[in-house]
Short mmCIF file of C-alpha atoms in Angstrom, two decimals:
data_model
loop_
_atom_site.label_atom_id
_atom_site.label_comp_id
_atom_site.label_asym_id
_atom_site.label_seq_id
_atom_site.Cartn_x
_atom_site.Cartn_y
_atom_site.Cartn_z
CA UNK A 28 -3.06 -1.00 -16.20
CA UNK A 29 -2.10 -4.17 -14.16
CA UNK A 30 1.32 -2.82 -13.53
CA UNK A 31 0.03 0.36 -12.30
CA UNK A 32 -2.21 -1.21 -10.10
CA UNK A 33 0.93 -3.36 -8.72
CA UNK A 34 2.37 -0.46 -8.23
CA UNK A 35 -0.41 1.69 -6.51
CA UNK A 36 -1.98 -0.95 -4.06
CA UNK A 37 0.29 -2.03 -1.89
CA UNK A 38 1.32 1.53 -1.01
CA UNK A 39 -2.47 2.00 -0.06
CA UNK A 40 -3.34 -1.22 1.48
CA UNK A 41 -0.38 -1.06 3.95
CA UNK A 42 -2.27 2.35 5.18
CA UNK A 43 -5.41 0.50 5.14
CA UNK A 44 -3.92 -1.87 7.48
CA UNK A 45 -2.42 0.70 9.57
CA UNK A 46 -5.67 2.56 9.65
CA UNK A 47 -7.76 -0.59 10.52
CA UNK A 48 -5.08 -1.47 13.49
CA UNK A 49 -5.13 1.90 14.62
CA UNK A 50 -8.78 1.28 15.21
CA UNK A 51 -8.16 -1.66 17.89
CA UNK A 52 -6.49 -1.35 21.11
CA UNK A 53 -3.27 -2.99 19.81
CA UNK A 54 -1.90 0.43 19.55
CA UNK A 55 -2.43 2.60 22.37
CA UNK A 56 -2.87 6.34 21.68
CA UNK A 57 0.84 7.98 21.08
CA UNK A 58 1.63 4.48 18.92
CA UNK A 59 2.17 6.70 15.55
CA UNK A 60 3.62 9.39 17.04
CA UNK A 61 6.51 7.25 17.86
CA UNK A 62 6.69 5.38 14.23
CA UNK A 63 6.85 8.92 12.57
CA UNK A 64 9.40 10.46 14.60
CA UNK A 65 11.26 7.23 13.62
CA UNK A 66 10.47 7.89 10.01
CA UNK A 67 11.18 11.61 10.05
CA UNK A 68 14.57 11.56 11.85
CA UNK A 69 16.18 8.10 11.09
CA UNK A 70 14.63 6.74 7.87
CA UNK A 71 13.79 9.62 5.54
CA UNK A 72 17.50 10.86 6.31
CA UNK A 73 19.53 8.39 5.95
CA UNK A 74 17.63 7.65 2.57
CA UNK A 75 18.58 10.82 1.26
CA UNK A 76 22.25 10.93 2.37
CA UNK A 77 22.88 7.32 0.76
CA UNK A 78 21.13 8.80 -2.48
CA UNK A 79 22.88 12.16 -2.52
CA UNK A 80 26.20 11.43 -0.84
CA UNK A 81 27.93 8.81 -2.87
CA UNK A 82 27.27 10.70 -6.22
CA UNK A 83 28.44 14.30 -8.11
CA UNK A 84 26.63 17.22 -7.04
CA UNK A 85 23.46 18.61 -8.76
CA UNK A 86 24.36 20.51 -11.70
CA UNK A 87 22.38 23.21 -13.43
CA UNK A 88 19.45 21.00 -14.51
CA UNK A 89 18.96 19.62 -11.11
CA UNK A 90 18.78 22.78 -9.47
CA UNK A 91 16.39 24.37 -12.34
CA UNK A 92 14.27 21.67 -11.45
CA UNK A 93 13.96 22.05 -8.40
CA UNK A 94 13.37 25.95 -8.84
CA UNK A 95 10.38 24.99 -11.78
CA UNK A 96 8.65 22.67 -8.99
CA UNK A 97 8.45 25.41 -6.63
CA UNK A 98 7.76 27.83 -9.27
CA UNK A 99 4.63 26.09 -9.74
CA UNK A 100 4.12 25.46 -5.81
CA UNK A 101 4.09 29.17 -4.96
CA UNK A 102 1.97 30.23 -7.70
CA UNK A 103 -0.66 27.77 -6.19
CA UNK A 104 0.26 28.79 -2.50
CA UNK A 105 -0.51 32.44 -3.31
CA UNK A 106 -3.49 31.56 -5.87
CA UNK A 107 -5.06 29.79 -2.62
CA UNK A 108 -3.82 32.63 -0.29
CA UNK A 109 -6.21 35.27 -2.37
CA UNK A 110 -8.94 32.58 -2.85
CA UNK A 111 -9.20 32.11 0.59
CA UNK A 112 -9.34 35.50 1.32
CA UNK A 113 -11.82 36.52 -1.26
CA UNK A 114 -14.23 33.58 -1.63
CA UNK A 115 -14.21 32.60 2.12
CA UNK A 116 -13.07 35.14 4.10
CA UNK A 117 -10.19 33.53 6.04
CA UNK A 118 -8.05 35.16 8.37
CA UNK A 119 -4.62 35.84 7.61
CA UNK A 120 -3.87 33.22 9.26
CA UNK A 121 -6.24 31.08 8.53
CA UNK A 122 -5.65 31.74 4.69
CA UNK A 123 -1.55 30.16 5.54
CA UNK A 124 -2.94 27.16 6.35
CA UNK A 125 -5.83 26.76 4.04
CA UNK A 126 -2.48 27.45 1.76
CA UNK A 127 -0.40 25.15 3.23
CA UNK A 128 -2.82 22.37 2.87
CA UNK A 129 -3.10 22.97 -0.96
CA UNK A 130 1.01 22.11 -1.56
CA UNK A 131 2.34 20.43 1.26
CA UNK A 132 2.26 16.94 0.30
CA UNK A 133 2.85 13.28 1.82
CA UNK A 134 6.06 12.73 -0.09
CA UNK A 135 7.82 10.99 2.62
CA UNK A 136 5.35 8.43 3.19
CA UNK A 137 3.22 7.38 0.12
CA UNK A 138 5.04 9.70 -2.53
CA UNK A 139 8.35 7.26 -2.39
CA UNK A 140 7.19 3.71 -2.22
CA UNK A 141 5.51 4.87 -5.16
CA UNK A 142 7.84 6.60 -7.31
CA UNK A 143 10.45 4.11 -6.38
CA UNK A 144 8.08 1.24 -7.39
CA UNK A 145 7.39 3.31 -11.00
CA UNK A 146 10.71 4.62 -11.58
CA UNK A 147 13.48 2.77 -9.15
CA UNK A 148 16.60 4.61 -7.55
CA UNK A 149 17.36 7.18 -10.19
CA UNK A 150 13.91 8.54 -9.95
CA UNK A 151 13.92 8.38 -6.41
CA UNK A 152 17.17 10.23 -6.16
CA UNK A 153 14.99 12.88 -8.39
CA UNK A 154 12.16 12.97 -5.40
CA UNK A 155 14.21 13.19 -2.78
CA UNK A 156 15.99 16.53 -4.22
CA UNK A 157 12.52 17.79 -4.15
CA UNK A 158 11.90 17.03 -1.07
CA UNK A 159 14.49 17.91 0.29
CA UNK A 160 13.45 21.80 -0.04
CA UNK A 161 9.68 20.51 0.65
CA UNK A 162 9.81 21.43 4.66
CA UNK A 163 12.69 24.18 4.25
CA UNK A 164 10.79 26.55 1.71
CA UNK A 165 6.72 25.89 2.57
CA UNK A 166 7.08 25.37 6.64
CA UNK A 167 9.08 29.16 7.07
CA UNK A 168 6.61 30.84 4.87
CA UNK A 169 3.48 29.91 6.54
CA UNK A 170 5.03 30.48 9.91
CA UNK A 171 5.31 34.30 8.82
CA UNK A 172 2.08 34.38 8.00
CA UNK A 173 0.60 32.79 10.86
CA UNK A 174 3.19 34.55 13.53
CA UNK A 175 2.11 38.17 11.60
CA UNK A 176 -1.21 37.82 11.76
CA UNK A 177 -1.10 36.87 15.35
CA UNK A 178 1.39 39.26 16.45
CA UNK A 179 3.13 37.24 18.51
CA UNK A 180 6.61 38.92 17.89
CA UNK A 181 8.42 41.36 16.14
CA UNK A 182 9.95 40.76 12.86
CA UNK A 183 13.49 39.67 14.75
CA UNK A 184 11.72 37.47 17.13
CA UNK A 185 9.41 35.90 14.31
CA UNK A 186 12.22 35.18 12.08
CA UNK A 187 14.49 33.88 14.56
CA UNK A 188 12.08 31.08 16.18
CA UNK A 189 11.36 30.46 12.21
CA UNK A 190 15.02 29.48 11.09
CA UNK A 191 15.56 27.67 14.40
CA UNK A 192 12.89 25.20 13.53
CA UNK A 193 14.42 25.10 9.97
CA UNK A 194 18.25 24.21 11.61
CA UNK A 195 16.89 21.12 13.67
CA UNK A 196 14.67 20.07 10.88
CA UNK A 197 16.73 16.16 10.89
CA UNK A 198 15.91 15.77 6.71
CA UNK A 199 17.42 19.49 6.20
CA UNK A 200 20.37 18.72 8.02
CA UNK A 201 20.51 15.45 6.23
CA UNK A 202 20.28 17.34 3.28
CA UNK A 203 23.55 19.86 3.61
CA UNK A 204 25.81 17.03 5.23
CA UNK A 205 25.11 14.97 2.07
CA UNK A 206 25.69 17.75 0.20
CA UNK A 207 28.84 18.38 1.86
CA UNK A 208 30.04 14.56 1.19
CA UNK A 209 29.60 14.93 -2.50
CA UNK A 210 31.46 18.24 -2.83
CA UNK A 211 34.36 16.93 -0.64
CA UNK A 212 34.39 13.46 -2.86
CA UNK A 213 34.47 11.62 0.15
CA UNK A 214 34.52 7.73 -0.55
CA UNK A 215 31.35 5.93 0.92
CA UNK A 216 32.84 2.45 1.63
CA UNK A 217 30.27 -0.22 1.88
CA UNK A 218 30.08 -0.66 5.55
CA UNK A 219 28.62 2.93 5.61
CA UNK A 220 26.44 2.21 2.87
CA UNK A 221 24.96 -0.65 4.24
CA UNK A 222 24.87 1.37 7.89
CA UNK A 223 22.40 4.15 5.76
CA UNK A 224 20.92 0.95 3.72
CA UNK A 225 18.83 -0.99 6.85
CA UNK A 226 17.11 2.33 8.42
CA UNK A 227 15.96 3.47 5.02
CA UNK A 228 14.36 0.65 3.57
CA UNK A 229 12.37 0.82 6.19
CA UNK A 230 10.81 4.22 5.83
CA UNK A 231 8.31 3.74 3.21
CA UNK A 232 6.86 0.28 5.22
CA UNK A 233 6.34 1.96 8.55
CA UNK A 234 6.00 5.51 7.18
CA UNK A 235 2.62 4.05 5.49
CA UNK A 236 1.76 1.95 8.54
CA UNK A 237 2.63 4.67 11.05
CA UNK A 238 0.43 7.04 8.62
CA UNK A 239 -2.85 4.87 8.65
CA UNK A 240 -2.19 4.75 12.07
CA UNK A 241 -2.54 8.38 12.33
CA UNK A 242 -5.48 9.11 9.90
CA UNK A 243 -7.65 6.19 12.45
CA UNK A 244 -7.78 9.16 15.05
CA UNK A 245 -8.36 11.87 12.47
CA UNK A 246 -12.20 12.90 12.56
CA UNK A 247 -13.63 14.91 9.62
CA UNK A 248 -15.23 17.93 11.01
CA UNK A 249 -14.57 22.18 10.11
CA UNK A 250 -15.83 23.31 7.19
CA UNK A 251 -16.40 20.68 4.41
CA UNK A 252 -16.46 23.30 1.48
CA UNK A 253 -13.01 24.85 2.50
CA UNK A 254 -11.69 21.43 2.47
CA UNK A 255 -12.76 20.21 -0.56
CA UNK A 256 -11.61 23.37 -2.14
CA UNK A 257 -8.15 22.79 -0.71
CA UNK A 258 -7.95 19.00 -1.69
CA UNK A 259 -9.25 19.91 -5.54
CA UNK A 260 -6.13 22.63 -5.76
CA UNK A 261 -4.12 20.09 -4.32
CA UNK A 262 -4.59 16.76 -6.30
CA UNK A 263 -5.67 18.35 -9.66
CA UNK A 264 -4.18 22.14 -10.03
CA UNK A 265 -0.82 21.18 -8.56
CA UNK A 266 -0.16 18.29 -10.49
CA UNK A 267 -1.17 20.36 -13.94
CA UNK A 268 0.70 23.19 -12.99
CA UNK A 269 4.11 21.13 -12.64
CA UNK A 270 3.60 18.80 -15.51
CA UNK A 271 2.92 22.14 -17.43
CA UNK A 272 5.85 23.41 -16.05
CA UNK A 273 8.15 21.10 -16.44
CA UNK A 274 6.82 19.36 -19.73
CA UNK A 275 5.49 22.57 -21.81
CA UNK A 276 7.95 25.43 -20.59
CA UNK A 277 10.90 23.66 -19.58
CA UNK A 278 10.72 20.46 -21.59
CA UNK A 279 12.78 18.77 -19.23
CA UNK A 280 13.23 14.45 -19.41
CA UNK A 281 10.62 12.32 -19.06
CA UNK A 282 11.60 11.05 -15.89
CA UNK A 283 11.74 14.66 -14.08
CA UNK A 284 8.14 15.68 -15.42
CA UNK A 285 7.20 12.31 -14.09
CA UNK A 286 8.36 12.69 -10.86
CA UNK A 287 7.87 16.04 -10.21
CA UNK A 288 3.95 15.13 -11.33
CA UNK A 289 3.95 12.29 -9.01
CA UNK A 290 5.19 14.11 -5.79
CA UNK A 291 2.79 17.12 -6.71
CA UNK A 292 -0.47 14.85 -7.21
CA UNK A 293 0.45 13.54 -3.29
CA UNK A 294 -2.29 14.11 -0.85
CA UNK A 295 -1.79 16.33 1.85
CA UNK A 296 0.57 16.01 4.37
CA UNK A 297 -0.48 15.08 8.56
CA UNK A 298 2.12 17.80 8.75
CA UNK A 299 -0.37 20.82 8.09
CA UNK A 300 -2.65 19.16 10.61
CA UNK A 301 -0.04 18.89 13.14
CA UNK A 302 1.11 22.37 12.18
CA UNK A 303 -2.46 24.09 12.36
CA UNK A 304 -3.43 22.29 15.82
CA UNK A 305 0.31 23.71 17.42
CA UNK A 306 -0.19 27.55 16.03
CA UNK A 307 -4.42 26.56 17.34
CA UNK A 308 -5.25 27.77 13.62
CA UNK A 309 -7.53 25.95 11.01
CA UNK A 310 -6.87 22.39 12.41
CA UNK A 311 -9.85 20.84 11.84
CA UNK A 312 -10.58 22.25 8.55
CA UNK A 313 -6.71 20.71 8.15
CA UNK A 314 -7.70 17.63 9.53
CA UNK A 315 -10.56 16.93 6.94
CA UNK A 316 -8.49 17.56 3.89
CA UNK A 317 -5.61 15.44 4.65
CA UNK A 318 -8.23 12.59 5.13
CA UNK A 319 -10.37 13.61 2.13
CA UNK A 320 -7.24 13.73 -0.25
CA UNK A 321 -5.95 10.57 1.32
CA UNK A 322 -9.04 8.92 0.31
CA UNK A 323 -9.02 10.32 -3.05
CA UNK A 324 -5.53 9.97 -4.16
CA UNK A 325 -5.54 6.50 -4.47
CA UNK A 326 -7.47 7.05 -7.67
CA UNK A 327 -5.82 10.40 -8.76
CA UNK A 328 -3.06 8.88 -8.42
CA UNK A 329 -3.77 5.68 -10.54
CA UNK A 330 -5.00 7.99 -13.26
CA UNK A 331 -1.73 10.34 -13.40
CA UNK A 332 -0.02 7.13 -13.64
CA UNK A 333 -2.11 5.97 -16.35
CA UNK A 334 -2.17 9.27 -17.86
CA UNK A 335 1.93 9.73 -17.77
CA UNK A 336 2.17 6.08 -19.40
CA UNK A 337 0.36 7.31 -22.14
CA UNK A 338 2.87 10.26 -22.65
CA UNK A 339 5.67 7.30 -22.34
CA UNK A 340 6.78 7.99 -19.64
CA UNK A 341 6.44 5.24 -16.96
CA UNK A 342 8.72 2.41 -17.37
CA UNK A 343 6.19 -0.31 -16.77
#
């Protein structure tokens, strides 16, 4: 359990810290803003092209993987959808959100100083797949649902404004230009490796700072229930429905149920927030369950750990 905790706490206590600075006046409002964009268009990126880039491209196991995960990610997103709609009586596009919230996790920040810390570079190369298609597949959907039900433009216009956001999206791009290196065996002398190497090992320090920075100005307020609701289907029936998945069905390795476990059980993302307050739908309610599952996941967390090392399968 010691390891685990070695493993866990430092991830944590760096947002602690961030969270306790953002609290002071040594950051002036906008401080985070800045860190993230760092994070989300330098860091992330260049972390996935020097894991993707240098190696062969993802064969038929990879991409069933990465199918399974979302598999298991839509069937929650639309489980949520109707459970919104049913038990609370959400909007349309209120009930996107509310979705949203339940599978859109904080990968970037807490979800790889973790898995790298459990599982090193191969099973970071494994998250970062994932996430790759995290933004690409979840972000599009829930803009449909939010643009329909607020008829804001036709199905040409919708889609259009939809795909553009997807072709500047920096971890995306990142994503088919690494792609594009592999399947053109382009060498990747050291020089550029070490060029990738100093921006992204520093995206999981000042993703987690930049991200405790954040939560400090987050407030809890909207309604509690829908929140909790969302944070339950996102730290327990997520997680269970892609170890299931992946472990039962598929019986994949060790290391990919692990993984694909860990990056499901994150909490969820600033991004719905940040999302919900732009489209002016369900941001508070938003707002509370990214801080609510924040708080919580440091022990949900800890206990899929402790869980998947029973199973055998964390190296530690």
């Amino acid at each position: 359990m010691l390891e685990i905790i070695t493993i866990v706490a430092p991830v944590f206590l760096l947002m602690v810290l961030g969270y306790g600075f953002g609290r002071t006046k040594l950051f002036p409002e906008g401080s985070s803003t800045v860190l993230i964009a760092y994070v989300w268009n330098i860091a992330i990126p260049a972390l996935l092209f020097s894991a993707i880039a240098p190696r062969e491209l993802p064969g038929l196991e990879q991409i069933t993987y990465i199918g399974s995960y979302y598999l298991s990610v839509y069937a929650i997103y639309i489980a949520a959808v109707y459970l919104s709609r049913w038990m609370f009586k959400l909007t349309l596009a209120e009930q996107g959100v509310f979705a949203f919230a339940t599978v859109f996790g904080n990968v970037g920040f807490i979800g790889i100083p973790i898995v790298e810390g459990a599982y090193g570079e191969e099973g970071l190369r494994f998250l970062l797949m994932l996430m790759s298609f995290h933004s690409f597949t979840l972000i599009p959907v829930t803009t449909i649902l939010v643009e329909r039900a607020k008829n804001m433009a036709g199905g040409a216009g919708m889609m259009q404004r939809t795909f553009a956001s997807i072709r500047q999206n920096p971890i995306i791009l990142s994503l088919f230009f690494s792609l594009l290196w592999s399947a053109l065996g382009l060498p990747f002398p050291y020089w550029l490796e070490r060029l990738f190497e100093l921006p992204a090992q520093s995206a999981a320090p000042v993703g987690l700072f930049a991200g405790g920075l954040a939560l400090s100005r987050v407030k809890i307020a909207g309604d509690m229930l829908h929140s909790v609701a969302a944070v339950v289907f996102k730290l327990v029936m997520l997680p269970l429905a892609v170890f299931s998945i992946t472990n039962f069905v598929l019986e994949m390795p060790d290391i990919m149920v692990a993984v694909a476990t860990i990056m499901a059980a994150m909490p969820t993302g600033m991004i719905v927030y940040s999302f919900g307050a732009q489209q002016q739908v369900g941001a508070r309610r938003a707002a509370t369950a990214v801080l609510i599952s924040t708080a919580c996941s440091f022990l949900t967390i800890f206990l899929i750990l402790a869980f998947l090392r029973e199973q055998g399968m964390v190296p530690v």
